[in-house]
Amino acid sequence: MVAFTGKRDILANTLERTGTGSLLSATIGQWNGLVVFNYHRIGDPSETLLDHALFSATATEFDQQVRFLKRNFDVIGVADLPRVLHDSSARAVMITFDDGYIDNYEIAFPILQQHDAAALFFIASGYLDDHPVAWWDEVAWMVRTSGLRQLCWEKHFPQSLSLENEESTRRTIREILLKLKSIPEENADNFLIQLGEVTGTGRCPCEVSDQLWMSWDMVREMDQSGIDFGGHTVNHPVLANCDVDRQRMEISNSKQRIEAELGHSITTFSYPVGQRDSFTEETKKLLEQAGYEWGFSFYGGYCPASQFDPYDLKRMPVEERVHQNLFRSIARLPQFFAKK
Ligand SMILES: [Zn+2]
């Protein structure tokens, strides 16, 4: 989660309302390199029992963001990465998506086409093959359908967790997800079984995710219109929590599977969860061995020209707290705003 300070929000609002942001960006705020934005889902979360935190923007907001980027920056695709990252005069942005939700095709893709904007979608290949309920969505579903006002789970949380209102429910979901992300991968399923017991809901029925993921036909259609695709593992585990063999399988098999469906090679990968502790030096080596040339993280920052690690290209999350003025400030002045 991005926890921008109130001061940064206020500053972003002031810069955009007064027009100072574009002036500063063109004068003393000069920067060169690449700012990569990352989205998950586009749409209105209020109708779903799944994880609301995955919704990066409404369709209208996304449309405004893409228009702003196209007007002010070089919006690049994967083929431009070497040029932009080594060019000390480049000022580029990249639009990326993680996971492979169907709204990426139904809502984001037409908007990108309208603006003729390049974009890169990282997909968890097993999600498109098997249509599972993702673990973060299952946690949200269990908590939201429990009907409880308090969740007591002493084994993991000494204090009971509140479900009194929407805000506390979101906070509770976030806390449970933080805990789940920190445990060894082999214990993750057991954690979900226990959560199903303490919420009284049992496991989330698989029909919930029948229409949740893109099909390979959709991916091919996007690919043929110039959209880029990259790997995001098969089953979306936190790689740092997996042993080396499991990491290798997740990294290599996702590449082979996507390439088989697209009929051409892919060179980019994004680490599931993408925090500093979600992948290791070993993970980066496994990416290189599998033939990936670029790895993207998700803990904030941007990529100044010629100062970058190809296996840790930094991305800025776009989330509900990233309002339009802050989004613009991140793109105009990443050296001040592209931080967590
Ligand atoms: Zn993901």
Short mmCIF file of C-alpha atoms and ligand atoms in Angstrom, two decimals:
data_model
loop_
_atom_site.label_atom_id
_atom_site.label_comp_id
_atom_site.label_asym_id
_atom_site.label_seq_id
_atom_site.Cartn_x
_atom_site.Cartn_y
_atom_site.Cartn_z
CA MET A 1 0.00 0.00 0.00
CA VAL A 2 1.16 3.51 -0.70
CA ALA A 3 1.04 5.77 2.30
CA PHE A 4 1.67 9.22 0.91
CA THR A 5 2.05 11.89 3.53
CA GLY A 6 -0.60 14.56 3.77
CA LYS A 7 2.06 17.14 2.92
CA ARG A 8 2.80 15.47 -0.40
CA ASP A 9 -0.91 15.44 -1.28
CA ILE A 10 -1.27 19.11 -0.42
CA LEU A 11 1.83 20.02 -2.41
CA ALA A 12 0.62 18.04 -5.44
CA ASN A 13 -2.78 19.78 -5.29
CA THR A 14 -1.15 23.21 -5.05
CA LEU A 15 1.23 22.56 -7.93
CA GLU A 16 -1.53 21.36 -10.26
CA ARG A 17 -4.10 24.03 -9.32
CA THR A 18 -1.65 26.87 -9.82
CA GLY A 19 0.00 25.40 -12.92
CA THR A 20 3.34 25.45 -11.11
CA GLY A 21 3.85 21.71 -11.61
CA SER A 22 4.39 21.94 -15.36
CA LEU A 23 6.55 25.05 -14.94
CA LEU A 24 8.79 23.41 -12.34
CA SER A 25 8.99 20.24 -14.40
CA ALA A 26 10.23 22.24 -17.40
CA THR A 27 12.72 24.31 -15.41
CA ILE A 28 14.36 23.45 -12.09
CA GLY A 29 12.71 20.04 -11.80
CA GLN A 30 14.43 18.57 -14.85
CA TRP A 31 14.81 14.81 -14.75
CA ASN A 32 15.70 12.14 -17.28
CA GLY A 33 14.82 8.51 -17.37
CA LEU A 34 11.67 6.45 -17.05
CA VAL A 35 8.64 6.55 -14.76
CA VAL A 36 6.70 3.28 -14.74
CA PHE A 37 3.12 3.31 -13.46
CA ASN A 38 1.47 0.10 -12.32
CA TYR A 39 -2.23 -0.73 -12.30
CA HIS A 40 -4.18 -3.85 -11.36
CA ARG A 41 -7.88 -3.33 -12.05
CA ILE A 42 -9.92 -0.54 -13.66
CA GLY A 43 -13.54 0.02 -12.62
CA ASP A 44 -15.82 0.58 -9.64
CA PRO A 45 -15.02 -1.67 -6.64
CA SER A 46 -18.26 -0.97 -4.73
CA GLU A 47 -20.15 -3.88 -6.34
CA THR A 48 -17.61 -6.62 -5.59
CA LEU A 49 -16.87 -8.73 -2.52
CA LEU A 50 -13.31 -9.20 -3.78
CA ASP A 51 -10.30 -7.06 -2.91
CA HIS A 52 -11.18 -3.37 -3.37
CA ALA A 53 -7.53 -2.36 -2.97
CA LEU A 54 -6.80 -3.81 -6.42
CA PHE A 55 -8.86 -1.13 -8.15
CA SER A 56 -6.39 1.48 -9.35
CA ALA A 57 -8.78 3.87 -11.07
CA THR A 58 -12.27 4.20 -12.53
CA ALA A 59 -12.60 4.10 -16.34
CA THR A 60 -12.94 7.91 -16.39
CA GLU A 61 -9.87 8.43 -14.22
CA PHE A 62 -7.82 6.00 -16.30
CA ASP A 63 -8.90 7.78 -19.50
CA GLN A 64 -7.76 11.13 -18.02
CA GLN A 65 -4.45 9.66 -16.88
CA VAL A 66 -3.63 8.13 -20.26
CA ARG A 67 -4.58 11.38 -22.04
CA PHE A 68 -2.32 13.37 -19.68
CA LEU A 69 0.62 11.00 -20.21
CA LYS A 70 0.25 11.01 -24.00
CA ARG A 71 0.13 14.82 -24.10
CA ASN A 72 3.15 15.37 -21.92
CA PHE A 73 5.50 12.39 -22.22
CA ASP A 74 6.91 9.69 -24.46
CA VAL A 75 4.68 6.70 -23.55
CA ILE A 76 6.88 3.72 -24.40
CA GLY A 77 6.60 -0.02 -24.92
CA VAL A 78 9.09 -2.82 -24.20
CA ALA A 79 11.07 -2.32 -27.45
CA ASP A 80 11.97 1.23 -26.34
CA LEU A 81 13.38 0.22 -22.93
CA PRO A 82 17.09 0.00 -23.93
CA ARG A 83 16.95 3.35 -25.75
CA VAL A 84 15.16 5.19 -22.96
CA LEU A 85 17.16 3.77 -20.07
CA HIS A 86 20.50 4.73 -21.65
CA ASP A 87 19.50 8.08 -23.13
CA SER A 88 20.34 11.00 -20.88
CA SER A 89 17.81 13.20 -22.67
CA ALA A 90 14.82 10.82 -22.51
CA ARG A 91 11.75 11.57 -20.43
CA ALA A 92 9.54 8.56 -20.78
CA VAL A 93 6.67 6.86 -18.99
CA MET A 94 5.37 3.34 -19.16
CA ILE A 95 1.87 2.04 -18.35
CA THR A 96 1.87 -1.46 -16.83
CA PHE A 97 -0.77 -3.80 -15.42
CA ASP A 98 -0.33 -6.86 -13.20
CA ASP A 99 -2.24 -10.15 -12.87
CA GLY A 100 -4.57 -10.38 -15.92
CA TYR A 101 -8.06 -9.37 -14.73
CA ILE A 102 -10.75 -9.27 -17.41
CA ASP A 103 -11.37 -5.55 -16.90
CA ASN A 104 -7.88 -5.04 -18.33
CA TYR A 105 -9.31 -6.21 -21.67
CA GLU A 106 -12.86 -4.87 -21.35
CA ILE A 107 -12.11 -1.41 -19.93
CA ALA A 108 -8.39 -0.53 -20.10
CA PHE A 109 -7.62 -1.90 -23.58
CA PRO A 110 -10.23 0.23 -25.47
CA ILE A 111 -9.04 3.35 -23.62
CA LEU A 112 -5.43 2.61 -24.52
CA GLN A 113 -6.46 2.10 -28.14
CA GLN A 114 -8.38 5.38 -28.24
CA HIS A 115 -5.23 7.20 -27.16
CA ASP A 116 -2.89 5.05 -29.23
CA ALA A 117 -0.92 4.38 -26.04
CA ALA A 118 1.61 1.59 -25.55
CA ALA A 119 1.20 -0.59 -22.43
CA LEU A 120 2.66 -3.72 -20.86
CA PHE A 121 0.48 -6.35 -19.15
CA PHE A 122 2.06 -8.89 -16.79
CA ILE A 123 -0.06 -12.01 -16.45
CA ALA A 124 -0.04 -14.94 -14.02
CA SER A 125 -0.37 -17.71 -16.63
CA GLY A 126 -2.04 -20.19 -14.27
CA TYR A 127 -4.82 -17.68 -13.53
CA LEU A 128 -5.71 -17.51 -17.21
CA ASP A 129 -5.51 -21.31 -17.54
CA ASP A 130 -7.38 -22.39 -14.40
CA HIS A 131 -9.45 -19.35 -13.28
CA PRO A 132 -8.69 -19.69 -9.56
CA VAL A 133 -9.78 -17.19 -6.92
CA ALA A 134 -6.57 -15.29 -6.15
CA TRP A 135 -5.50 -15.45 -2.50
CA TRP A 136 -5.98 -11.72 -1.88
CA ASP A 137 -9.48 -11.87 -3.39
CA GLU A 138 -10.31 -14.95 -1.31
CA VAL A 139 -9.27 -13.19 1.91
CA ALA A 140 -11.47 -10.19 1.01
CA TRP A 141 -14.39 -12.46 0.09
CA MET A 142 -14.18 -14.40 3.39
CA VAL A 143 -14.00 -11.24 5.48
CA ARG A 144 -16.75 -9.42 3.55
CA THR A 145 -19.21 -12.34 3.54
CA SER A 146 -18.62 -13.34 7.18
CA GLY A 147 -21.34 -11.04 8.57
CA LEU A 148 -19.16 -10.58 11.67
CA ARG A 149 -18.53 -7.27 13.42
CA GLN A 150 -15.33 -8.51 15.06
CA LEU A 151 -12.88 -11.12 13.82
CA CYS A 152 -11.08 -13.06 16.56
CA TRP A 153 -8.03 -15.03 15.43
CA GLU A 154 -5.64 -15.08 18.34
CA LYS A 155 -3.15 -17.38 16.63
CA HIS A 156 -2.14 -14.56 14.28
CA PHE A 157 -3.68 -11.42 15.79
CA PRO A 158 -3.55 -10.87 19.58
CA GLN A 159 -6.25 -8.19 19.35
CA SER A 160 -9.57 -8.81 17.61
CA LEU A 161 -9.97 -7.16 14.19
CA SER A 162 -12.88 -4.79 13.59
CA LEU A 163 -15.38 -5.20 10.77
CA GLU A 164 -17.68 -2.43 12.06
CA ASN A 165 -17.67 -0.34 8.91
CA GLU A 166 -16.17 -0.18 5.43
CA GLU A 167 -13.02 1.56 6.58
CA SER A 168 -12.24 -0.93 9.37
CA THR A 169 -13.13 -3.83 7.08
CA ARG A 170 -10.58 -2.61 4.53
CA ARG A 171 -7.99 -2.21 7.27
CA THR A 172 -8.68 -5.73 8.53
CA ILE A 173 -8.34 -7.20 5.02
CA ARG A 174 -5.05 -5.32 4.61
CA GLU A 175 -3.70 -6.65 7.92
CA ILE A 176 -4.62 -10.25 7.11
CA LEU A 177 -3.00 -9.93 3.66
CA LEU A 178 0.18 -8.52 5.19
CA LYS A 179 0.38 -11.54 7.47
CA LEU A 180 -0.29 -13.96 4.61
CA LYS A 181 2.43 -12.37 2.45
CA SER A 182 4.99 -12.98 5.19
CA ILE A 183 4.51 -16.72 5.76
CA PRO A 184 6.26 -19.57 3.88
CA GLU A 185 4.47 -20.48 0.66
CA GLU A 186 3.75 -24.06 1.78
CA ASN A 187 1.70 -22.73 4.72
CA ALA A 188 -0.39 -20.29 2.66
CA ASP A 189 -3.19 -22.71 1.84
CA ASN A 190 -3.52 -23.78 5.46
CA PHE A 191 -3.74 -20.12 6.47
CA LEU A 192 -6.71 -19.70 4.10
CA ILE A 193 -8.41 -22.85 5.41
CA GLN A 194 -8.10 -21.51 8.97
CA LEU A 195 -9.40 -18.09 7.92
CA GLY A 196 -12.42 -19.84 6.38
CA GLU A 197 -13.00 -21.45 9.78
CA VAL A 198 -12.69 -18.32 11.90
CA THR A 199 -14.90 -16.31 9.52
CA GLY A 200 -17.36 -19.22 9.26
CA THR A 201 -17.48 -18.87 5.48
CA GLY A 202 -15.34 -21.80 4.40
CA ARG A 203 -13.38 -21.47 1.16
CA CYS A 204 -14.55 -19.10 -1.57
CA PRO A 205 -16.61 -20.96 -4.22
CA CYS A 206 -14.75 -21.26 -7.53
CA GLU A 207 -17.69 -19.82 -9.55
CA VAL A 208 -16.73 -16.43 -8.12
CA SER A 209 -13.77 -16.31 -10.48
CA ASP A 210 -15.42 -17.85 -13.58
CA GLN A 211 -15.52 -14.50 -15.39
CA LEU A 212 -12.67 -12.81 -13.56
CA TRP A 213 -9.63 -13.39 -15.80
CA MET A 214 -8.82 -12.62 -19.41
CA SER A 215 -8.94 -15.46 -21.92
CA TRP A 216 -5.95 -16.30 -24.11
CA ASP A 217 -7.98 -15.11 -27.12
CA MET A 218 -8.26 -11.69 -25.49
CA VAL A 219 -4.53 -11.66 -24.77
CA ARG A 220 -3.78 -12.57 -28.40
CA GLU A 221 -6.06 -9.83 -29.69
CA MET A 222 -4.30 -7.27 -27.52
CA ASP A 223 -0.88 -8.62 -28.51
CA GLN A 224 -1.73 -8.34 -32.20
CA SER A 225 -2.76 -4.72 -31.75
CA GLY A 226 0.66 -3.84 -30.32
CA ILE A 227 0.15 -4.32 -26.56
CA ASP A 228 3.14 -5.92 -24.76
CA PHE A 229 2.92 -8.89 -22.39
CA GLY A 230 5.23 -10.15 -19.67
CA GLY A 231 5.43 -12.95 -17.09
CA HIS A 232 4.15 -12.74 -13.51
CA THR A 233 4.70 -16.41 -12.47
CA VAL A 234 2.20 -19.26 -12.92
CA ASN A 235 0.46 -19.23 -9.51
CA HIS A 236 1.45 -15.83 -8.11
CA PRO A 237 3.35 -16.87 -4.96
CA VAL A 238 5.67 -14.43 -3.18
CA LEU A 239 8.90 -15.77 -4.72
CA ALA A 240 11.09 -14.94 -1.72
CA ASN A 241 8.87 -17.32 0.32
CA CYS A 242 9.46 -20.21 -2.12
CA ASP A 243 12.40 -22.62 -2.39
CA VAL A 244 14.66 -22.36 -5.45
CA ASP A 245 13.01 -25.20 -7.41
CA ARG A 246 9.56 -23.69 -6.98
CA GLN A 247 10.87 -20.25 -7.97
CA ARG A 248 12.51 -21.69 -11.08
CA MET A 249 9.29 -23.47 -12.07
CA GLU A 250 7.14 -20.37 -11.54
CA ILE A 251 9.53 -18.16 -13.51
CA SER A 252 10.33 -20.51 -16.43
CA ASN A 253 6.92 -22.11 -16.89
CA SER A 254 5.14 -18.77 -17.01
CA LYS A 255 7.47 -17.64 -19.80
CA GLN A 256 7.01 -20.83 -21.81
CA ARG A 257 3.25 -20.80 -21.36
CA ILE A 258 2.76 -17.19 -22.47
CA GLU A 259 5.16 -17.63 -25.40
CA ALA A 260 3.28 -20.75 -26.54
CA GLU A 261 0.00 -18.79 -26.58
CA LEU A 262 1.44 -15.69 -28.25
CA GLY A 263 3.75 -17.44 -30.70
CA HIS A 264 6.70 -15.18 -29.91
CA SER A 265 9.17 -14.61 -27.09
CA ILE A 266 8.65 -12.30 -24.11
CA THR A 267 11.44 -10.53 -22.20
CA THR A 268 9.78 -8.85 -19.22
CA PHE A 269 8.65 -10.11 -15.81
CA SER A 270 7.12 -8.48 -12.73
CA TYR A 271 7.64 -9.92 -9.25
CA PRO A 272 4.37 -10.87 -7.48
CA VAL A 273 3.73 -8.38 -4.65
CA GLY A 274 7.00 -6.70 -5.76
CA GLN A 275 8.19 -5.30 -2.41
CA ARG A 276 11.90 -5.20 -1.53
CA ASP A 277 11.53 -8.46 0.41
CA SER A 278 9.29 -10.22 -2.17
CA PHE A 279 12.26 -11.33 -4.31
CA THR A 280 15.96 -11.97 -3.75
CA GLU A 281 19.26 -11.83 -5.65
CA GLU A 282 18.68 -15.51 -6.40
CA THR A 283 15.28 -14.66 -7.92
CA LYS A 284 16.93 -12.12 -10.22
CA LYS A 285 19.48 -14.73 -11.37
CA LEU A 286 16.68 -17.20 -12.08
CA LEU A 287 14.98 -14.57 -14.24
CA GLU A 288 18.16 -14.09 -16.26
CA GLN A 289 18.66 -17.86 -16.63
CA ALA A 290 15.09 -18.24 -17.88
CA GLY A 291 15.74 -15.65 -20.60
CA TYR A 292 13.95 -12.68 -19.11
CA GLU A 293 15.83 -9.43 -19.76
CA TRP A 294 13.88 -7.11 -17.47
CA GLY A 295 12.37 -7.51 -13.98
CA PHE A 296 9.94 -4.96 -12.51
CA SER A 297 9.40 -4.32 -8.79
CA PHE A 298 6.54 -2.51 -7.05
CA TYR A 299 7.87 -0.54 -4.10
CA GLY A 300 7.95 2.94 -5.58
CA GLY A 301 10.65 5.03 -7.22
CA TYR A 302 11.53 5.64 -10.86
CA CYS A 303 14.45 4.79 -13.16
CA PRO A 304 16.87 7.70 -13.72
CA ALA A 305 18.70 7.39 -17.08
CA SER A 306 21.76 5.10 -16.85
CA GLN A 307 21.15 4.38 -13.14
CA PHE A 308 19.07 1.27 -13.10
CA ASP A 309 19.14 -2.45 -12.37
CA PRO A 310 17.50 -4.31 -15.31
CA TYR A 311 16.15 -6.85 -12.81
CA ASP A 312 14.72 -4.23 -10.46
CA LEU A 313 13.05 -1.57 -12.59
CA LYS A 314 11.05 0.50 -10.16
CA ARG A 315 7.35 1.15 -10.52
CA MET A 316 4.89 3.53 -8.92
CA PRO A 317 1.61 1.94 -7.79
CA VAL A 318 -1.55 3.71 -8.94
CA GLU A 319 -4.09 3.18 -6.18
CA GLU A 320 -7.19 4.88 -4.90
CA ARG A 321 -5.13 7.19 -2.74
CA VAL A 322 -3.27 8.40 -5.82
CA HIS A 323 -5.67 11.17 -6.84
CA GLN A 324 -5.34 12.88 -10.20
CA ASN A 325 -3.14 15.76 -9.02
CA LEU A 326 -0.75 13.41 -7.27
CA PHE A 327 -0.63 11.18 -10.37
CA ARG A 328 0.37 14.20 -12.48
CA SER A 329 2.97 15.30 -9.95
CA ILE A 330 4.54 11.83 -9.91
CA ALA A 331 4.92 11.99 -13.71
CA ARG A 332 6.12 15.61 -13.82
CA LEU A 333 8.47 15.54 -10.83
CA PRO A 334 9.31 11.90 -10.00
CA GLN A 335 12.46 12.90 -8.11
CA PHE A 336 10.17 14.41 -5.46
CA PHE A 337 6.92 12.46 -5.78
CA ALA A 338 7.83 8.94 -6.98
CA LYS A 339 8.46 7.66 -3.47
CA LYS A 340 6.55 5.59 -0.99
ZN ZN B 1 0.30 -9.57 -9.01
#
